[in-house]
XYZ file of C-alpha atoms in Angstrom:
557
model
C -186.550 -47.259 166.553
C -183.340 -49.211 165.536
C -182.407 -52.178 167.108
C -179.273 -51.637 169.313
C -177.005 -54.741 170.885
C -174.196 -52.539 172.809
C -174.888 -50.451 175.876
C -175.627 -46.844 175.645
C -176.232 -44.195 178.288
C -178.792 -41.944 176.589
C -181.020 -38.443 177.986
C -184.365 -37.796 177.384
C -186.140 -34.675 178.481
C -190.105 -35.269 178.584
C -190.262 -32.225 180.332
C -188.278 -28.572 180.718
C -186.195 -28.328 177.835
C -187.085 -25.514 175.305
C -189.455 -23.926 178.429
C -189.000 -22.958 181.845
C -190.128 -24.760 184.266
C -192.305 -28.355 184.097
C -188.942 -30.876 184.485
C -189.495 -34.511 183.674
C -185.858 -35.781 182.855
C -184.732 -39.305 182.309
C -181.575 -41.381 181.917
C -181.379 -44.733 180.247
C -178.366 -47.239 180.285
C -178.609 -50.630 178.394
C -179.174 -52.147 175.705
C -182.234 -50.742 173.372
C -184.384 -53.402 174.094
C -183.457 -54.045 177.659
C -182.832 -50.168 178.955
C -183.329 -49.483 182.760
C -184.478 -45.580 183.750
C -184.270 -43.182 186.277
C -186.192 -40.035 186.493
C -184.767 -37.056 187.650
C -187.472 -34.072 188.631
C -191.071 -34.653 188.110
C -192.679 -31.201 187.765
C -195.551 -28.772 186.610
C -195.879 -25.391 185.134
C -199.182 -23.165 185.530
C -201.893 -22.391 183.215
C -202.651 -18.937 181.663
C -205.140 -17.127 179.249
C -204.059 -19.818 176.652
C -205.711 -22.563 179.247
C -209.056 -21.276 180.477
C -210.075 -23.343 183.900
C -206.574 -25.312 184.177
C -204.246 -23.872 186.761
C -202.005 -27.175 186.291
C -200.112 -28.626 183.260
C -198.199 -31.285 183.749
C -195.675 -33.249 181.463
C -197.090 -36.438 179.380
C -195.441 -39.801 181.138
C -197.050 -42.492 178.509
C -193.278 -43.326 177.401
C -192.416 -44.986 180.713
C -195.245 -47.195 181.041
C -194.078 -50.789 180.720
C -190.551 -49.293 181.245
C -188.220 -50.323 183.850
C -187.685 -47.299 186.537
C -185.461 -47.896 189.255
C -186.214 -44.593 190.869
C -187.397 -40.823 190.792
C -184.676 -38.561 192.389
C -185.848 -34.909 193.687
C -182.984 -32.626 192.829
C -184.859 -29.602 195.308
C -188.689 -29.218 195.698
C -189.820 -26.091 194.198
C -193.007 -26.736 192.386
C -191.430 -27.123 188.630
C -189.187 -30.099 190.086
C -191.816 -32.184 192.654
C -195.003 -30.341 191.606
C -197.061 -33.091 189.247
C -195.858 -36.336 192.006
C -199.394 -36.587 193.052
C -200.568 -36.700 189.612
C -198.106 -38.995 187.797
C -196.433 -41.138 190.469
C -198.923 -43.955 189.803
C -198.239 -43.905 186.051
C -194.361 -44.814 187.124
C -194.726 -46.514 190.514
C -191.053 -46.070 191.610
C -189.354 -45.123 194.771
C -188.835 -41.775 195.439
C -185.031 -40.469 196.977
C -184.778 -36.584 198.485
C -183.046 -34.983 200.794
C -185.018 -34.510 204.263
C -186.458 -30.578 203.442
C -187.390 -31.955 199.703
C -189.083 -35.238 201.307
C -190.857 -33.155 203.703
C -192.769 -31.207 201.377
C -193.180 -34.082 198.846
C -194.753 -36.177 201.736
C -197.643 -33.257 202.482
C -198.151 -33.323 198.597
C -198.633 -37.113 198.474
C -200.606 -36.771 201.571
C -203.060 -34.645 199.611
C -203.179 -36.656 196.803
C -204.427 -39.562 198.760
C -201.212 -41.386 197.856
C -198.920 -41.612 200.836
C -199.052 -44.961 202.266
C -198.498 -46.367 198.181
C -195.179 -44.533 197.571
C -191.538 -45.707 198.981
C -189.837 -42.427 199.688
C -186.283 -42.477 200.986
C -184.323 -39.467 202.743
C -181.229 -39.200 201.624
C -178.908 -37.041 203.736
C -177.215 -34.568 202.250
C -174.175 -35.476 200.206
C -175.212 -38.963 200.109
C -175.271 -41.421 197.404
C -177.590 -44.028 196.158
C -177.098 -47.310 194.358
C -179.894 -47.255 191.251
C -179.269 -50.667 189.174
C -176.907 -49.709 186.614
C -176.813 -46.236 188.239
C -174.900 -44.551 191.258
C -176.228 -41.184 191.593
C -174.211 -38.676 194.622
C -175.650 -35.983 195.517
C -173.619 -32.383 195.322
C -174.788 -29.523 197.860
C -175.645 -26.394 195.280
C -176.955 -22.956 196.138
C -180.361 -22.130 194.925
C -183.405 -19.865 196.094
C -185.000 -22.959 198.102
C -183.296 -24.772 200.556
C -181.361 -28.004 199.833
C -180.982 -28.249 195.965
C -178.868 -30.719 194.968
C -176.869 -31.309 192.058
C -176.658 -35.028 190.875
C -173.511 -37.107 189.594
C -174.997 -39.693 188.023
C -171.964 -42.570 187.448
C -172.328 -45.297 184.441
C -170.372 -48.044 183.042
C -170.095 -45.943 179.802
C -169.384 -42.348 181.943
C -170.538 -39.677 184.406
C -173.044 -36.931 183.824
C -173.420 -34.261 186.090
C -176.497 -33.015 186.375
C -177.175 -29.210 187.818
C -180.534 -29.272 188.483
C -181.251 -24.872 189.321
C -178.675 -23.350 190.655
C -176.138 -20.617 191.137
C -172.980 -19.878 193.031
C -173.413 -17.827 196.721
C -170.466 -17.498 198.868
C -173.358 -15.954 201.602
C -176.137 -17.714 200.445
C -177.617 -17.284 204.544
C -179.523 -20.805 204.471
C -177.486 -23.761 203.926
C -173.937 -24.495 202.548
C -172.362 -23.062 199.675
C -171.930 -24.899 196.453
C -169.715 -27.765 196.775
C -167.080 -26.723 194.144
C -164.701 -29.015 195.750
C -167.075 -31.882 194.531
C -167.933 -30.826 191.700
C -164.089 -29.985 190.366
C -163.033 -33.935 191.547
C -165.657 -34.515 188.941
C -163.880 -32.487 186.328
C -160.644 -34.201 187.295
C -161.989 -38.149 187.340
C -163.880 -37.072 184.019
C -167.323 -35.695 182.928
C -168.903 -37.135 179.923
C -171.889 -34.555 180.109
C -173.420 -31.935 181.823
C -177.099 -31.244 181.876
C -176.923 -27.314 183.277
C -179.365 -25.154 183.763
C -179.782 -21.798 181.008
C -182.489 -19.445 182.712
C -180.342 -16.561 183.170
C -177.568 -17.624 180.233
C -178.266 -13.842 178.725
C -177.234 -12.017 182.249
C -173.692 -11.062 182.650
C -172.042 -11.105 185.751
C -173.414 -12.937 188.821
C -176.519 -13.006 190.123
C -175.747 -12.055 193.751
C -176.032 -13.405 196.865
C -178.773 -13.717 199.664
C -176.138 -12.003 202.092
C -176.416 -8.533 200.031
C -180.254 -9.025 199.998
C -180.113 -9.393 203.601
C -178.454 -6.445 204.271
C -180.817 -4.481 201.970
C -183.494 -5.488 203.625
C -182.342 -4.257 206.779
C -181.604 -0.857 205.966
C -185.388 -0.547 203.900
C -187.557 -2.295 206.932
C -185.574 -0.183 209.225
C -186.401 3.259 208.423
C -189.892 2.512 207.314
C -192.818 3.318 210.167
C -196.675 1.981 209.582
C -197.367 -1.552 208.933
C -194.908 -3.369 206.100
C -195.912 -6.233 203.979
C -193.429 -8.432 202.170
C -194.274 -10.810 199.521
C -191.597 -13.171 198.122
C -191.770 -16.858 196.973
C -192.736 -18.649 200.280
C -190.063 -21.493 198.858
C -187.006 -19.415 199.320
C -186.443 -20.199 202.793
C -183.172 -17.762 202.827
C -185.560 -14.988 201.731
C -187.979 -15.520 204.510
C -184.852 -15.574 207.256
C -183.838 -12.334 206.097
C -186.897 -10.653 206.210
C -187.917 -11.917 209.588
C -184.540 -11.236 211.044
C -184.268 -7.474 209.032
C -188.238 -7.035 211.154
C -186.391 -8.224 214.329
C -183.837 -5.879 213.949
C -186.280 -2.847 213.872
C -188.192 -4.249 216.894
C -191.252 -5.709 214.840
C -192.664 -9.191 215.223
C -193.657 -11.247 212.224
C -197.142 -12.465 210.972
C -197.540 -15.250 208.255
C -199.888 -14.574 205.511
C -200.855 -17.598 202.757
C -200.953 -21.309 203.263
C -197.632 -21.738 201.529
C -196.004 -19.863 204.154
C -197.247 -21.946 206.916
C -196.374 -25.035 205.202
C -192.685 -23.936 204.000
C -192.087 -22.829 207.914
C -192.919 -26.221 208.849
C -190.467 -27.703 206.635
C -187.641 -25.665 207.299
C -188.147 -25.712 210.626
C -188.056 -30.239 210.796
C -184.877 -29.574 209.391
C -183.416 -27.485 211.578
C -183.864 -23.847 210.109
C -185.818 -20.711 211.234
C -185.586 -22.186 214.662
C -183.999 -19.092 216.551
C -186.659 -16.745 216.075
C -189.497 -15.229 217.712
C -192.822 -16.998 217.438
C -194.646 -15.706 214.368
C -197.776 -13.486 215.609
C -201.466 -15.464 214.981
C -203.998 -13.759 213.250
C -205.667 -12.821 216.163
C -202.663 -10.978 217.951
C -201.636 -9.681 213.751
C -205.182 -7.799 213.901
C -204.169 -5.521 217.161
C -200.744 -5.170 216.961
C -199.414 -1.916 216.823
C -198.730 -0.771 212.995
C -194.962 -0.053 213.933
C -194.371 -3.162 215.139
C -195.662 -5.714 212.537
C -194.696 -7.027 209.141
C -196.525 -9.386 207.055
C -195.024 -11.844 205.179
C -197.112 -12.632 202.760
C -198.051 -15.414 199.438
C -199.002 -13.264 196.267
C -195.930 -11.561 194.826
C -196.714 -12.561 191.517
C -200.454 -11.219 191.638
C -202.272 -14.413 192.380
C -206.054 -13.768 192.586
C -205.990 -16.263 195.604
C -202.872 -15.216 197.332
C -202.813 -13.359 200.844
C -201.507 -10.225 198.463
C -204.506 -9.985 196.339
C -206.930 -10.807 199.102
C -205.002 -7.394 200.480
C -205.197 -5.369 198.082
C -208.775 -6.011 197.457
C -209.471 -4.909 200.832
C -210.902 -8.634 201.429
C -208.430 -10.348 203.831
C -210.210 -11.354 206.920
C -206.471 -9.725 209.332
C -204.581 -7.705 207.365
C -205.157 -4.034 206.489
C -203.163 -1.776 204.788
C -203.592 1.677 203.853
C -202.525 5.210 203.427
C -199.248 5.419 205.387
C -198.622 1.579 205.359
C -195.943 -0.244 202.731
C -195.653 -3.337 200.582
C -191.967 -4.557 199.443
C -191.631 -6.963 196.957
C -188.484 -9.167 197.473
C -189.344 -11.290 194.078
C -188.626 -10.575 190.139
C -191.099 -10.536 188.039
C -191.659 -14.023 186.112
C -192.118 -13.529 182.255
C -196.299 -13.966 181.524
C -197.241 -12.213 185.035
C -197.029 -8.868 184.296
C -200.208 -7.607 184.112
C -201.479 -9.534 186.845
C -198.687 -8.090 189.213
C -199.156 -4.515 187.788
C -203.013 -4.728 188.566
C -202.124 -6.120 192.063
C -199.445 -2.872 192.460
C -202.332 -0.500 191.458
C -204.997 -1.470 193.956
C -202.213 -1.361 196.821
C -201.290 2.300 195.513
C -204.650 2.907 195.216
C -205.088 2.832 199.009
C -201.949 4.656 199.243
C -199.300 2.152 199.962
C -196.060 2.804 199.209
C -194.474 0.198 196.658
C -190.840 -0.809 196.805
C -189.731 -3.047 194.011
C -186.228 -4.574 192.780
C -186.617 -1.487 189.844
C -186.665 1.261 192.735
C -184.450 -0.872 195.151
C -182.348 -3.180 193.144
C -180.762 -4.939 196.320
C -183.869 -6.419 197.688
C -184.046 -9.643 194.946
C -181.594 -11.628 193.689
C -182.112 -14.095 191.104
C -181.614 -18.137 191.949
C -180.600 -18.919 188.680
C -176.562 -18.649 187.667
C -175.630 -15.446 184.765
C -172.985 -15.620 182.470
C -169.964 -15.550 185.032
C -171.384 -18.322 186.908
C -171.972 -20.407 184.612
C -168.221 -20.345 183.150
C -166.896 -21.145 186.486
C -169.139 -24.096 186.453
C -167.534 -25.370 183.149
C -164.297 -24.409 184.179
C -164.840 -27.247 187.363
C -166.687 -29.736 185.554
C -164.857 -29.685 182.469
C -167.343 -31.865 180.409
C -167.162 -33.176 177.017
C -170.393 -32.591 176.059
C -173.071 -29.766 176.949
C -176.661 -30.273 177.212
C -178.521 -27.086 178.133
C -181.424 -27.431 179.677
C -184.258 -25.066 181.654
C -184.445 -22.736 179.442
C -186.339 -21.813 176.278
C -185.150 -22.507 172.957
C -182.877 -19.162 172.562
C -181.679 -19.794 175.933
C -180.470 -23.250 174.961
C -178.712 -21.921 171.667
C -177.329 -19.377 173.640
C -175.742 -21.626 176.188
C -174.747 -23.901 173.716
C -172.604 -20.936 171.929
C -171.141 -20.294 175.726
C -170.476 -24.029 175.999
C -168.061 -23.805 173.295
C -166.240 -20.473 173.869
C -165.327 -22.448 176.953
C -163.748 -25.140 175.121
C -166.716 -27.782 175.448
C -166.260 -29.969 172.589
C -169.875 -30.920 171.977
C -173.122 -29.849 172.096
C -177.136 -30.632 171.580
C -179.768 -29.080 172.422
C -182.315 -31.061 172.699
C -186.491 -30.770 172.415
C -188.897 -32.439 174.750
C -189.249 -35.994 173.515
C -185.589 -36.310 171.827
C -183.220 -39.196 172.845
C -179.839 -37.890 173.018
C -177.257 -40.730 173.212
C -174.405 -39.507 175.598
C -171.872 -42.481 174.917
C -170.878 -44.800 173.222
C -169.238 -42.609 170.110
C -170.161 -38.848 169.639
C -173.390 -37.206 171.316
C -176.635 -37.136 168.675
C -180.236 -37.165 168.917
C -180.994 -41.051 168.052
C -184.573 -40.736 168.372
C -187.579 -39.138 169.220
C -190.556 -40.492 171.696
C -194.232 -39.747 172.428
C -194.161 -36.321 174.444
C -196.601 -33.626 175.394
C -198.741 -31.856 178.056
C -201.626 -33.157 180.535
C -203.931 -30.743 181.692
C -205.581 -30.831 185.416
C -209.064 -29.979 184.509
C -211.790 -30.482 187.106
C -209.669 -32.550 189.297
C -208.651 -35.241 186.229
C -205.863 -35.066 183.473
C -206.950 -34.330 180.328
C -205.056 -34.021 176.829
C -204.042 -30.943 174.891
C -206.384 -31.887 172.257
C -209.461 -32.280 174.926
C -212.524 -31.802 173.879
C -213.829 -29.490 176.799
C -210.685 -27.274 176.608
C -210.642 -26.639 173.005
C -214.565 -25.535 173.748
C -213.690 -23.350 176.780
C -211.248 -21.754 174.297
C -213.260 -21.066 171.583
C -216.397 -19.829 173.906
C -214.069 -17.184 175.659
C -213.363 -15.864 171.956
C -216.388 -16.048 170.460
C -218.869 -16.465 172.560
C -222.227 -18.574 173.107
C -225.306 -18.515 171.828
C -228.468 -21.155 173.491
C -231.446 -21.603 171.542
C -234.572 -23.056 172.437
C -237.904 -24.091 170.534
C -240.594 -26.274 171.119
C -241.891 -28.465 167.734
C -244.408 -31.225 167.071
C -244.220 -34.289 165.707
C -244.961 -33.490 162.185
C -242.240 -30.629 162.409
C -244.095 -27.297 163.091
C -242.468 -25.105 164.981
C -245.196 -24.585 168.247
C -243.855 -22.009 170.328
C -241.262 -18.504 170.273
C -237.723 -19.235 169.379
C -235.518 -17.912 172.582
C -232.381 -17.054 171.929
C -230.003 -15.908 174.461
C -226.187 -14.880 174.522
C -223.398 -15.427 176.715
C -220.060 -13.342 175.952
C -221.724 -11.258 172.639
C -221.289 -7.536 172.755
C -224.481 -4.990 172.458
C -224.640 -1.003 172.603
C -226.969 1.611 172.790
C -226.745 1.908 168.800
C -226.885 -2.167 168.476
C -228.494 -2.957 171.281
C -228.346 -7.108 171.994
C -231.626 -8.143 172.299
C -232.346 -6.549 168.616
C -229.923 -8.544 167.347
C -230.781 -11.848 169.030
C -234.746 -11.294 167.735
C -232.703 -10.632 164.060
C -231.200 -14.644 164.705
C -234.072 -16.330 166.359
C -235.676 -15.265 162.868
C -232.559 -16.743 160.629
C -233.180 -20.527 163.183
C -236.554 -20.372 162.146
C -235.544 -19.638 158.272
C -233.444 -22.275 158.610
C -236.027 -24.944 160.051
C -238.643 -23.960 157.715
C -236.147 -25.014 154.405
C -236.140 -28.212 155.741
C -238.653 -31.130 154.513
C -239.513 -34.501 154.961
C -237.106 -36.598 156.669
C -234.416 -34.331 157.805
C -237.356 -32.237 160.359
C -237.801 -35.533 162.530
C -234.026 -36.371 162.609
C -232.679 -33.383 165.657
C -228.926 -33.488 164.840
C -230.236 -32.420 161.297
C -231.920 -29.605 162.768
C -229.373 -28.765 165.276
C -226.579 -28.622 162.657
C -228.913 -26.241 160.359
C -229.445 -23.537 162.704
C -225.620 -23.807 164.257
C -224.702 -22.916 160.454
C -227.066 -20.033 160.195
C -226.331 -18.486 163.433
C -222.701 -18.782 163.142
C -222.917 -17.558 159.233
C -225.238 -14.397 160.975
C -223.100 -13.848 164.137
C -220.067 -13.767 161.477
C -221.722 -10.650 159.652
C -222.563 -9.382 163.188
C -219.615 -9.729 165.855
C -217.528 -10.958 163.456
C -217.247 -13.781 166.032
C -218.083 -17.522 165.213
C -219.749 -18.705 168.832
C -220.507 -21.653 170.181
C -224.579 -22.990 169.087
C -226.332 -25.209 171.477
C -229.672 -25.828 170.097
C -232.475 -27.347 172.767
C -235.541 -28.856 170.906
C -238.644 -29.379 172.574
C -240.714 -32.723 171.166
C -244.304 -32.113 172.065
């Protein structure tokens, strides 16, 4: 790294740029050798086929250790922003500053992590400001599908940047104020060295809409529907759950909660003052005998979680809610990119007991997206008026393309940068000055593991191709004494190739391989072990065409 004397204000993503979700974004000012941090967003993203047995990944933090953070700041709490706290707080060990809905919810999750009475956590209220070291950081009321997400104007010696965080612009957004263009254009006015703005939906023209329109949508569906209705949506968009329960209230039915996320969501909206002017939400117990007309469930799962209260429905396995021939499920959510099969199998076990399905395809006015489109985010550069543009929360085409919008509007610089780049902000032009140690933790079995793990890359390869166990007893000079047993886990058989013919065919090619062995090499067992691995794997090849897993188990008598 080169040595520096002057000040600089630099960025570094560890975590969100080039993907979506996962944030982990920090801000240095100082000197090189003497540079003070704060983090903004400390966040996970979810596991798929890719990651058999992890559900969490969260973002590497090994750069800051020894570092000097003078706080986290929580721009809103969706899981992407607060999600990995419990996991990587005690790797930075610095106080944490949210507004009261976004404390709320990261105080249950440090709760659970065992972690609570460790971590300094300070409420900020909204529109407030905090004094960070070298940093003042105001917070600006933005719209959002969550309540409370905050932008941040984080002030320096050497210039201001104005960080987004998600957003998009809702002159009805139902919970909460509307974004505070008033602040955000004083910005533009005193000066904006950078803006760190979200891309997610930078290939969507127009607007995304507002919660208002969805609202009203709602309404007129729930209203002329009879039979039992579920509604999934993301249990975090507080706005979304008002609308639905008020839209049921409207056509005379009371409301049932479905999913732990929904209970603990209601909680926190309603310490904060929201949901508080409805009608208590039905318990399970009154949900089971209420009449079918008069109840909605709102319900965890729209993205076809196998654990959600959705899945648990539509697999007939939910210990309160039935639906069935007659009945209806809405889904007020879009479809996130990697869940489509899981949703579509969850859709065709609800139609298969004859639910009716209404989606944002069939009824395009019950979802609107959180995340600004094209329109929204020139009006946002048209306030801020920034010198330079830093995309972020997006993948890499979405950063290019908001980079090409940056500078139709007149922005005069851009990066894009990669997880782990340093992008100096000021003094002199922007540029990547570096790159640091970045990457990906895995929760596996309740620990954080590497990408490169050990039992991962196994789990990976045994899904693929398979395992095969074998087992033989031998004697001390060598002999094999007993049958060789092998057995498969994950290896394919039919009537014409039946598996246990084949397994007889490679419990011959072990012993084939023992018996070329002499001297030496038949009382060492790795030996051993590593000659029948190669021989089954070499068979299985000509087999399966599959290269599985060999766990040998030798018997000394």
């Amino acid at each position: 790294m080169k040595k520096q004397t002057n000040d600089e204000f630099v960025f570094l993503p560890l975590g969100g740029s080039g993907e979506i979700g996962m944030n982990l974004n920090l801000y240095g000012y100082g000197p090189e050798a003497n540079r003070e941090w704060i983090v903004v967003d400390v966040g996970v993203t979810f596991g798929d086929l890719s990651t058999p047995g992890v559900d969490v990944i969260v973002p590497d933090p090994a750069f800051l250790e020894g570092e000097t953070i003078r706080g986290i700041v929580l721009t809103h709490a969706h899981e992407d922003h607060i999600g990995a706290l419990g996991w990587l707080w005690s790797r930075m060990k610095a106080p944490l500053y949210a507004t009261p809905f976004t404390a709320f919810l990261i105080r249950e999750k440090l709760r659970e992590a065992g972690i609570l009475d460790q971590v300094k956590l300070i409420e900020v209220p909204l529109g407030g400001s905090v004094d960070l070291g070298p940093f003042t950081v105001d917070f600006i009321t933005m719209t959002h599908s969550i309540a409370e997400p905050n932008g941040l104007a984080i002030r320096t010696p050497l210039g201001t940047v104005l960080h987004t965080g998600d957003w998009k612009i809702d002159d009805d957004p139902i919970v909460g104020g509307v974004t505070d263009s008033a602040a955000i254009t004083r910005l533009g006015d005193e000066g904006v060295l950078a803006m760190v703005c979200d891309s997610t939906n930078v290939f969507v023209e127009g607007s995304a809409g507002s919660e208002g329109g969805v609202r009203d949508a709602l309404t007129d569906l729930i209203g002329g529907l009879k039979g039992r209705i579920a509604v999934g949506c993301f249990a975090s968009n507080v706005a979304r759950m008002d609308s639905v329960i008020r839209a049921a209230e409207a056509a005379g039915r009371r409301v049932s909660l479905a999913g732990r996320s929904m209970h603990r969501i209601t909680s926190a909206a309603k310490h904060v003052g929201m949901l508080n002017d409805i009608k208590p939400f039905l318990s399970d117990e009154e949900a089971r005998v209420w009449p079918a007309d008069q109840i909605l469930y709102l319900c965890t799962g729209s993205q076809g979680e196998a654990r959600a209260a959705l899945s648990r429905v539509a697999e007939g396995t939910h210990p309160y809610i039935k639906l069935s021939k007659g009945d209806h499920c809405i889904f007020s959510s879009r479809v996130i990119p990697g869940n489509e099969l899981s949703i579509g199998r969850l859709q065709d076990k609800l139609t298969d007991r004859g639910v009716r399905l209404y989606t944002e395809k069939d009824h395009p006015g019950i979802h609107v997206s959180g995340h600004p489109c094209r329109e929204e985010l020139r009006q946002m550069y048209r306030w801020a008026r920034p010198k330079i543009a830093v995309p972020t929360h997006g993948m890499r085409r979405h950063l290019a393309e908001h980079a090409n919008l940056a500078r139709d509007m007149g922005v005069p610089e851009t990066v894009t940068p990669r997880n782990g780049d340093m992008v100096r902000l000021a003094p002199g032009p922007a540029a990547i000055i570096d790159e640091v140690p970045n990457g990906r933790l895995y929760v596996d079995g309740g620990r954080l593991v590497t990408e490169q793990g050990e039992a991962l890359h196994e789990r990976r390869h045994a899904s693929t191709n398979g395992v095969l166990i074998v087992s033989f007893a031998m004697d001390r000079r060598g002999k094999i004494v007993s049958d060789i047993d092998v057995r498969a886990i994950g290896l394919p058989g039919d009537a014409e190739s039946p598996l246990g013919d084949a397994l007889d065919d490679l419990a011959e090619r072990a012993e084939q391989a023992v018996l070329k062995l002499k001297g030496a090499a038949l009382e060492d067992e790795m030996v051993i072990e590593q000659a029948v691995s190669r021989a089954l794997k070499k068979a299985s090849q000509q087999i399966w065409d599959r290269r599985p897993i060999v766990e040998t188990i030798i018997l000394r008598m």
